[in-house]
PDB file of C-alpha atoms and ligand atoms in Angstrom:
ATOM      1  CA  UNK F   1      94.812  44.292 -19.984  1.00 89.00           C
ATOM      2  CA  UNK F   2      96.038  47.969 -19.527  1.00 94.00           C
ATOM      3  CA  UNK F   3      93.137  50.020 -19.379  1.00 97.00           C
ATOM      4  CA  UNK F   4      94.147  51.820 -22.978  1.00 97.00           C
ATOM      5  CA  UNK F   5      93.198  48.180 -24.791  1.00 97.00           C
ATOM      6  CA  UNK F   6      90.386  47.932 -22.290  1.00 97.00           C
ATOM      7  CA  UNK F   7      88.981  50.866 -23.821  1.00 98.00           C
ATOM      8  CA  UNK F   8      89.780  50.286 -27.317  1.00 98.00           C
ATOM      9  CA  UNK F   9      87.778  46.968 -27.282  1.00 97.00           C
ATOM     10  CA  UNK F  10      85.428  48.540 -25.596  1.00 98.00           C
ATOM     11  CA  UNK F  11      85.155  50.729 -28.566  1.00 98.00           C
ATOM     12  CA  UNK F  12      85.858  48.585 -31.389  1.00 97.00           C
ATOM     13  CA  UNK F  13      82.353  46.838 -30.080  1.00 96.00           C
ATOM     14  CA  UNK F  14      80.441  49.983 -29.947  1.00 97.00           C
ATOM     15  CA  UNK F  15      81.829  50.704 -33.570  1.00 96.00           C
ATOM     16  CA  UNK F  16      81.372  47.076 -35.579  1.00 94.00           C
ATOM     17  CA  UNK F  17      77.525  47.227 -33.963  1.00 92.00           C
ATOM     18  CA  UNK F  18      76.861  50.675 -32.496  1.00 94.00           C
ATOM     19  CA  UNK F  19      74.921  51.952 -35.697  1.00 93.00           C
ATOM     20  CA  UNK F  20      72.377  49.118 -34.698  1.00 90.00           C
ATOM     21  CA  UNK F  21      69.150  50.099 -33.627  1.00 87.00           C
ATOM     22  CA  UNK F  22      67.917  50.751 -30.197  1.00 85.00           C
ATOM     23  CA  UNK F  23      64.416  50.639 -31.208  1.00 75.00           C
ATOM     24  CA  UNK F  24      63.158  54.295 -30.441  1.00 75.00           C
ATOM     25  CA  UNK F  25      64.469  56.182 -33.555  1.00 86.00           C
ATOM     26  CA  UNK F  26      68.300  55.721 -32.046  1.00 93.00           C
ATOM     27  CA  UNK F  27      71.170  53.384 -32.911  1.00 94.00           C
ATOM     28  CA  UNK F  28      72.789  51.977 -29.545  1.00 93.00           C
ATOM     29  CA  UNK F  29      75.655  54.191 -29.850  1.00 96.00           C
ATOM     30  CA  UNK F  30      73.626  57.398 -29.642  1.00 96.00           C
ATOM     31  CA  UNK F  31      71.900  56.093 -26.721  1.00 94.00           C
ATOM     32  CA  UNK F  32      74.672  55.385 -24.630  1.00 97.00           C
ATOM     33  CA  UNK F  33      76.185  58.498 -25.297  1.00 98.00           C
ATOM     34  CA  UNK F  34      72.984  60.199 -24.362  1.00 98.00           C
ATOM     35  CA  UNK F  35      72.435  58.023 -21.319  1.00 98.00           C
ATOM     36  CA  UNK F  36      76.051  59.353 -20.541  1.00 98.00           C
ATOM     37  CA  UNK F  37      75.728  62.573 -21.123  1.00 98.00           C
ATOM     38  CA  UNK F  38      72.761  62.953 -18.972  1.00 98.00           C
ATOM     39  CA  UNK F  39      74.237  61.779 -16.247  1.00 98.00           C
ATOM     40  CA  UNK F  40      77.767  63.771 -16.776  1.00 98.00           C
ATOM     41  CA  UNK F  41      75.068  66.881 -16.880  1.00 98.00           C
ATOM     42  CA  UNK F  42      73.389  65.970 -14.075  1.00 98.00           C
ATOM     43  CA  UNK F  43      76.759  65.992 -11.611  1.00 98.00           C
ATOM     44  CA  UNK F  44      76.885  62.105 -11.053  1.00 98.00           C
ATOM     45  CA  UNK F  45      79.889  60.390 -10.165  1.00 98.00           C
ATOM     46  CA  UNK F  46      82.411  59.051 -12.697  1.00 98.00           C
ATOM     47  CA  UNK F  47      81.098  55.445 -12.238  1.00 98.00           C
ATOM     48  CA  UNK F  48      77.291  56.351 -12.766  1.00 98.00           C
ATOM     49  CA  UNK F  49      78.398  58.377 -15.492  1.00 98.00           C
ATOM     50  CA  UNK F  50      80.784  54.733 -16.956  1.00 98.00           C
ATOM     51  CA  UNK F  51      77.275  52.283 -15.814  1.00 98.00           C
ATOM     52  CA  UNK F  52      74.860  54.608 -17.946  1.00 98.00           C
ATOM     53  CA  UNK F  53      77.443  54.830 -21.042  1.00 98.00           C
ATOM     54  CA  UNK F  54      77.979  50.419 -20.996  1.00 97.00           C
ATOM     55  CA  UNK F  55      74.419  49.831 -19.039  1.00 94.00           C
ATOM     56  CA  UNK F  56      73.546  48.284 -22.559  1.00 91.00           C
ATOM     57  CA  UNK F  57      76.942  47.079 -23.889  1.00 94.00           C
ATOM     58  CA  UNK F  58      74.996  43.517 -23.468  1.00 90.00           C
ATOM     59  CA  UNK F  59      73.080  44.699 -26.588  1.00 87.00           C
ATOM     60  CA  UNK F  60      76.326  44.756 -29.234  1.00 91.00           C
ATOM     61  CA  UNK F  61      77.513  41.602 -27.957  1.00 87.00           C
ATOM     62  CA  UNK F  62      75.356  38.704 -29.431  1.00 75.00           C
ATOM     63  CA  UNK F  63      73.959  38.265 -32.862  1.00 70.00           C
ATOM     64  CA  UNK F  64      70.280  37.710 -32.706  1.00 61.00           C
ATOM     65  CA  UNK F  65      70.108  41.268 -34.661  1.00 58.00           C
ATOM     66  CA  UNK F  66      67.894  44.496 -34.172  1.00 55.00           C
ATOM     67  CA  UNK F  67      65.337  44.975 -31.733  1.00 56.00           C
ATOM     68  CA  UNK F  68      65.167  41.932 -30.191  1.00 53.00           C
ATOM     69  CA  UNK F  69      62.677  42.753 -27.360  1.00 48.00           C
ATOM     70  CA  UNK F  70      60.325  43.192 -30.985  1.00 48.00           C
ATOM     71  CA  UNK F  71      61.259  39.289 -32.191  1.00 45.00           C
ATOM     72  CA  UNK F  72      59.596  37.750 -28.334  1.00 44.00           C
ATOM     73  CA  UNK F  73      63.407  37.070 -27.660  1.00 45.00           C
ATOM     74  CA  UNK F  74      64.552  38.084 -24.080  1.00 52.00           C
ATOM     75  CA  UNK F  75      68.447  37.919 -24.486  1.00 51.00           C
ATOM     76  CA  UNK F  76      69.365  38.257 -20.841  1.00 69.00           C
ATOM     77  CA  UNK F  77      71.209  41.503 -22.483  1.00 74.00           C
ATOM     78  CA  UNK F  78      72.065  43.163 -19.101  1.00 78.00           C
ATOM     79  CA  UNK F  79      73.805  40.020 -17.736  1.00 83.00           C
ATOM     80  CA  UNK F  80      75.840  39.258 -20.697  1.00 85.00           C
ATOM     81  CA  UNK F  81      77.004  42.488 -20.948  1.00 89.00           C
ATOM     82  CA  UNK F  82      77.626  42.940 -16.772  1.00 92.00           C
ATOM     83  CA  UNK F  83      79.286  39.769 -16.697  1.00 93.00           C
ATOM     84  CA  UNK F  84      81.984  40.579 -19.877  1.00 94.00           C
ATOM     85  CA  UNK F  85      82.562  44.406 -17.949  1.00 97.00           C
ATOM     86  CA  UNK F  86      82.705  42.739 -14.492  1.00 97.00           C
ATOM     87  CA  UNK F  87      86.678  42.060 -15.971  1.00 96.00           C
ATOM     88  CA  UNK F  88      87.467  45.075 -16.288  1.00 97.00           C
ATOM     89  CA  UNK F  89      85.337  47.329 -13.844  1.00 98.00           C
ATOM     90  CA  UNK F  90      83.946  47.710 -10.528  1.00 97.00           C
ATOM     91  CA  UNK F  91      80.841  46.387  -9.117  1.00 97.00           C
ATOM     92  CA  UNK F  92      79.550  50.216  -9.061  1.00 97.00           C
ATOM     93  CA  UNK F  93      80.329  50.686 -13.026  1.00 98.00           C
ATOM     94  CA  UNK F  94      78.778  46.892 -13.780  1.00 97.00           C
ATOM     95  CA  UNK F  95      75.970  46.272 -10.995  1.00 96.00           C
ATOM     96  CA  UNK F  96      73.587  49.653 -12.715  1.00 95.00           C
ATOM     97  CA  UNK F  97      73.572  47.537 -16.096  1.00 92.00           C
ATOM     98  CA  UNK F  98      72.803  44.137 -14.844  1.00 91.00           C
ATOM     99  CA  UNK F  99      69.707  45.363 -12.878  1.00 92.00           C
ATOM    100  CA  UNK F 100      68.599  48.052 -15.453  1.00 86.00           C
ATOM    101  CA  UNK F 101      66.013  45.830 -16.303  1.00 87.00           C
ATOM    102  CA  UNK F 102      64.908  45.249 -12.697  1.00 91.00           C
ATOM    103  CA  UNK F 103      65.356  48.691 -11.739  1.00 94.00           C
ATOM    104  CA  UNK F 104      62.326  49.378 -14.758  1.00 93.00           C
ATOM    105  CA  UNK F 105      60.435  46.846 -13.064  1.00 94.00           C
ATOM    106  CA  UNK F 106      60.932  48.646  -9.596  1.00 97.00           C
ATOM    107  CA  UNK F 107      59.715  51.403 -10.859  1.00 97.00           C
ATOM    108  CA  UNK F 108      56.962  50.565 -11.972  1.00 96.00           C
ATOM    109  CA  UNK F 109      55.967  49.023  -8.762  1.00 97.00           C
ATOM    110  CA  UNK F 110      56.963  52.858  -7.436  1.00 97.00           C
ATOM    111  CA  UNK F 111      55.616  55.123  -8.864  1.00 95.00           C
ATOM    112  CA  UNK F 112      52.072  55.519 -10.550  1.00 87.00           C
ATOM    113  CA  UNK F 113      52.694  57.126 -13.871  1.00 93.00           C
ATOM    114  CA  UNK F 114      56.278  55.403 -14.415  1.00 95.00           C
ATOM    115  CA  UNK F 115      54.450  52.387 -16.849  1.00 94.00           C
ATOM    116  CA  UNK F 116      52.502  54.831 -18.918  1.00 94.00           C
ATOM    117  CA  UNK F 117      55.588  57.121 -20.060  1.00 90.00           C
ATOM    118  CA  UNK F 118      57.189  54.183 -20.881  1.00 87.00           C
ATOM    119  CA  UNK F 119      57.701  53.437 -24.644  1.00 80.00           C
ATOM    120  CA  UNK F 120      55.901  50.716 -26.430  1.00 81.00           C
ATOM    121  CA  UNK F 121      59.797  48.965 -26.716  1.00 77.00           C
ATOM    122  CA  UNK F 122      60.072  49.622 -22.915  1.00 81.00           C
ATOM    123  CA  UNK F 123      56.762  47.699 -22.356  1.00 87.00           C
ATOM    124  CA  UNK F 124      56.834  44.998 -24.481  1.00 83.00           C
ATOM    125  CA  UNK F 125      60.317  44.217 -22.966  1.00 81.00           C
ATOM    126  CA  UNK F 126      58.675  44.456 -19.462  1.00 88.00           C
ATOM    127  CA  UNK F 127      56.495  41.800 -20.222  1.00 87.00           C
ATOM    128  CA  UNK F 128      59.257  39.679 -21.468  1.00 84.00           C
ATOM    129  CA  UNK F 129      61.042  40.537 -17.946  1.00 85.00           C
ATOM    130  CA  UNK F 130      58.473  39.643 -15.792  1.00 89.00           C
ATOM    131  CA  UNK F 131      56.557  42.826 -16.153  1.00 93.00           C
ATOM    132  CA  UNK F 132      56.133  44.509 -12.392  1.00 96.00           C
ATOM    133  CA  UNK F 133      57.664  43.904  -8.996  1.00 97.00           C
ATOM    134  CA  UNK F 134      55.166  43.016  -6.337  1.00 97.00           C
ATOM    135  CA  UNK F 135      56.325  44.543  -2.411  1.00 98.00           C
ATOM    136  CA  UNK F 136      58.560  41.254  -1.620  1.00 97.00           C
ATOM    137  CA  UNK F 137      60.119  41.865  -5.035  1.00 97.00           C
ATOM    138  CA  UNK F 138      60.601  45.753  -4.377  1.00 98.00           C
ATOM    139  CA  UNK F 139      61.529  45.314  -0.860  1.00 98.00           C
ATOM    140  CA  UNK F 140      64.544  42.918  -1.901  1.00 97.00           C
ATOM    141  CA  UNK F 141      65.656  45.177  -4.392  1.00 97.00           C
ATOM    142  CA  UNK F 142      65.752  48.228  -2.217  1.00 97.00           C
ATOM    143  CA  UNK F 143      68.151  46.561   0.303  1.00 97.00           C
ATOM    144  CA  UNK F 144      70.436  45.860  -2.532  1.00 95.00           C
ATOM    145  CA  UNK F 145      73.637  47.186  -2.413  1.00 92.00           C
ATOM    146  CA  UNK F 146      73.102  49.152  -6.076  1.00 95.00           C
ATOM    147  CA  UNK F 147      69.914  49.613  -5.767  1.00 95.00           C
ATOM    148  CA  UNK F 148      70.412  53.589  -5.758  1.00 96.00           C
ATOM    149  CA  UNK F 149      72.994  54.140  -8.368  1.00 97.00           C
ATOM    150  CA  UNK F 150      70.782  51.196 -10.420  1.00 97.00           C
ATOM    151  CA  UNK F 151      67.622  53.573 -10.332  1.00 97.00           C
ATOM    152  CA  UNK F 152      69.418  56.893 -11.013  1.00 97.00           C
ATOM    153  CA  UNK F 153      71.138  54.538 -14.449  1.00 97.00           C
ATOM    154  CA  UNK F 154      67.807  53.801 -15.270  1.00 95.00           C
ATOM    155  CA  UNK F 155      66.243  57.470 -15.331  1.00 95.00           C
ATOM    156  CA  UNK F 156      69.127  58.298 -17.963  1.00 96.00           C
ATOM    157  CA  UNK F 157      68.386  55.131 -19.526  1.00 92.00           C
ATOM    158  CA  UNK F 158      64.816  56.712 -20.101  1.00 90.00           C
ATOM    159  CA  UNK F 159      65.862  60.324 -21.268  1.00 92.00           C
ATOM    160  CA  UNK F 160      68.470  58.908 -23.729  1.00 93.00           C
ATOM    161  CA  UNK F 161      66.003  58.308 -26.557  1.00 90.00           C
ATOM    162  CA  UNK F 162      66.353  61.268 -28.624  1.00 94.00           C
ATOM    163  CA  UNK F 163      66.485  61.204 -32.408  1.00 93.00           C
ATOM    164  CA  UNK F 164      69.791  63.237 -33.617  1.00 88.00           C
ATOM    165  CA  UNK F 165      70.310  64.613 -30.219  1.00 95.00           C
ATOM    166  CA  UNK F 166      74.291  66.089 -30.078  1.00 93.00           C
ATOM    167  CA  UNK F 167      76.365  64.312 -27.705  1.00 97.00           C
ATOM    168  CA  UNK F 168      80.358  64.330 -27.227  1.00 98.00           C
ATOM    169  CA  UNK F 169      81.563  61.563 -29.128  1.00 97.00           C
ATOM    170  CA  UNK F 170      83.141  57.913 -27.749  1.00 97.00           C
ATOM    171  CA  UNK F 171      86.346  59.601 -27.715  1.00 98.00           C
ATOM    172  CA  UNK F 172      85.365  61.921 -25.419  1.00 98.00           C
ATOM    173  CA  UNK F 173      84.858  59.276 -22.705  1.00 98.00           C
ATOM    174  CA  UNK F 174      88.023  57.658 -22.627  1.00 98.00           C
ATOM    175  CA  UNK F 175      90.007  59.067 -19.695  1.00 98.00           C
ATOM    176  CA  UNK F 176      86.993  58.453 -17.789  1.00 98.00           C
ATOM    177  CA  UNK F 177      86.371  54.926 -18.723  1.00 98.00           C
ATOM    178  CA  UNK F 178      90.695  54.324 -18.428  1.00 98.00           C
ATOM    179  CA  UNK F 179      90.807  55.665 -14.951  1.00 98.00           C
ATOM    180  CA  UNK F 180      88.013  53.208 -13.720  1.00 98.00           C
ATOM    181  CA  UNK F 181      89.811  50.491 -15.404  1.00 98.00           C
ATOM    182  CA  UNK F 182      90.655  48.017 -12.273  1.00 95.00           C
ATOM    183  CA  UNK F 183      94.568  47.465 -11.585  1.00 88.00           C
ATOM    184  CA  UNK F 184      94.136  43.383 -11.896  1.00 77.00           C
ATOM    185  CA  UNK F 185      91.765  43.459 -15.396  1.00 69.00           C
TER     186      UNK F 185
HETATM  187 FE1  LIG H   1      69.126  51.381 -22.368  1.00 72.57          FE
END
């Protein structure tokens, strides 16, 4: 696929189910745009800023509706979505996404404090992840190859929660998705 109609599915996804709820008084759209703009604020590369826009394209791609971390229902959201993107992109745009969930559970092995500012979405997902690493667990993640870029996705992934925040739109992302498109997707 040329990376114009890599982009434009891309979008037509965010657009049939982007107005779905992320579960913190945002629809998914807004958060990835916030996630994105954070880190485009913040000075990070063009593929952090690609991982924290799609770390949660997962979420508009299977039909168990809203808030599913709410209904018990852990829908393995980070690999679906990493394994559709891992056509199209890099390991450094798709690897963030697939371990955004471990990268919450890293950190809350981390850092003392991390669990409590999480929001009652974040936790109850947690739980449904496997809830905290232990030092084996932590220790295996930090020799990952991601493991940086993965954390740095998640802290984005935590600011990008705010209601009617103003973001540049979808559109506004598109050269920078196209140019990470890879030559063989
Ligand atoms: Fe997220």
């Amino acid at each position: 696929m040329k990376p114009a109609a890599v982009v434009d599915e891309i979008f037509r996804v965010f657009r049939e189910r982007g107005h779905r709820n992320y579960g913190e008084n945002v629809t998914e759209q807004q958060h990835a745009l916030q996630c994105a703009t954070f880190a485009q604020n913040n000075g990070e590369a063009p593929v952090v800023v690609a991982a924290s826009l799609l770390h949660d394209y997962g979420h508009l791609l299977h039909d168990l509706g809203e808030d599913i971390a709410d209904q018990g229902v852990d829908a393995r959201h980070e690999r679906i979505g990493a394994n559709r993107l891992a056509a199209w992109f890099s390991e450094e745009v798709v690897e963030p996404g697939r371990l955004h969930a471990a990268s919450k559970r890293y950190l809350c092995w981390k850092e003392a404090g991390y669990y409590g500012d999480l929001s009652e979405a974040s936790k109850k997902s947690l739980a449904l992840q496997g809830g905290p690493m232990n030092d084996l667990e932590a220790a295996e993640f930090e020799a990952g190859a991601h493991y940086d870029s993965a954390v740095r996705v998640r802290r984005y992934d935590d600011q990008g929660k705010i209601p009617d925040l103003e973001t540049p739109d979808l559109e506004s992302f598109r050269p920078l998705l196209e140019s990470l498109v890879r030559p063989t997707a």
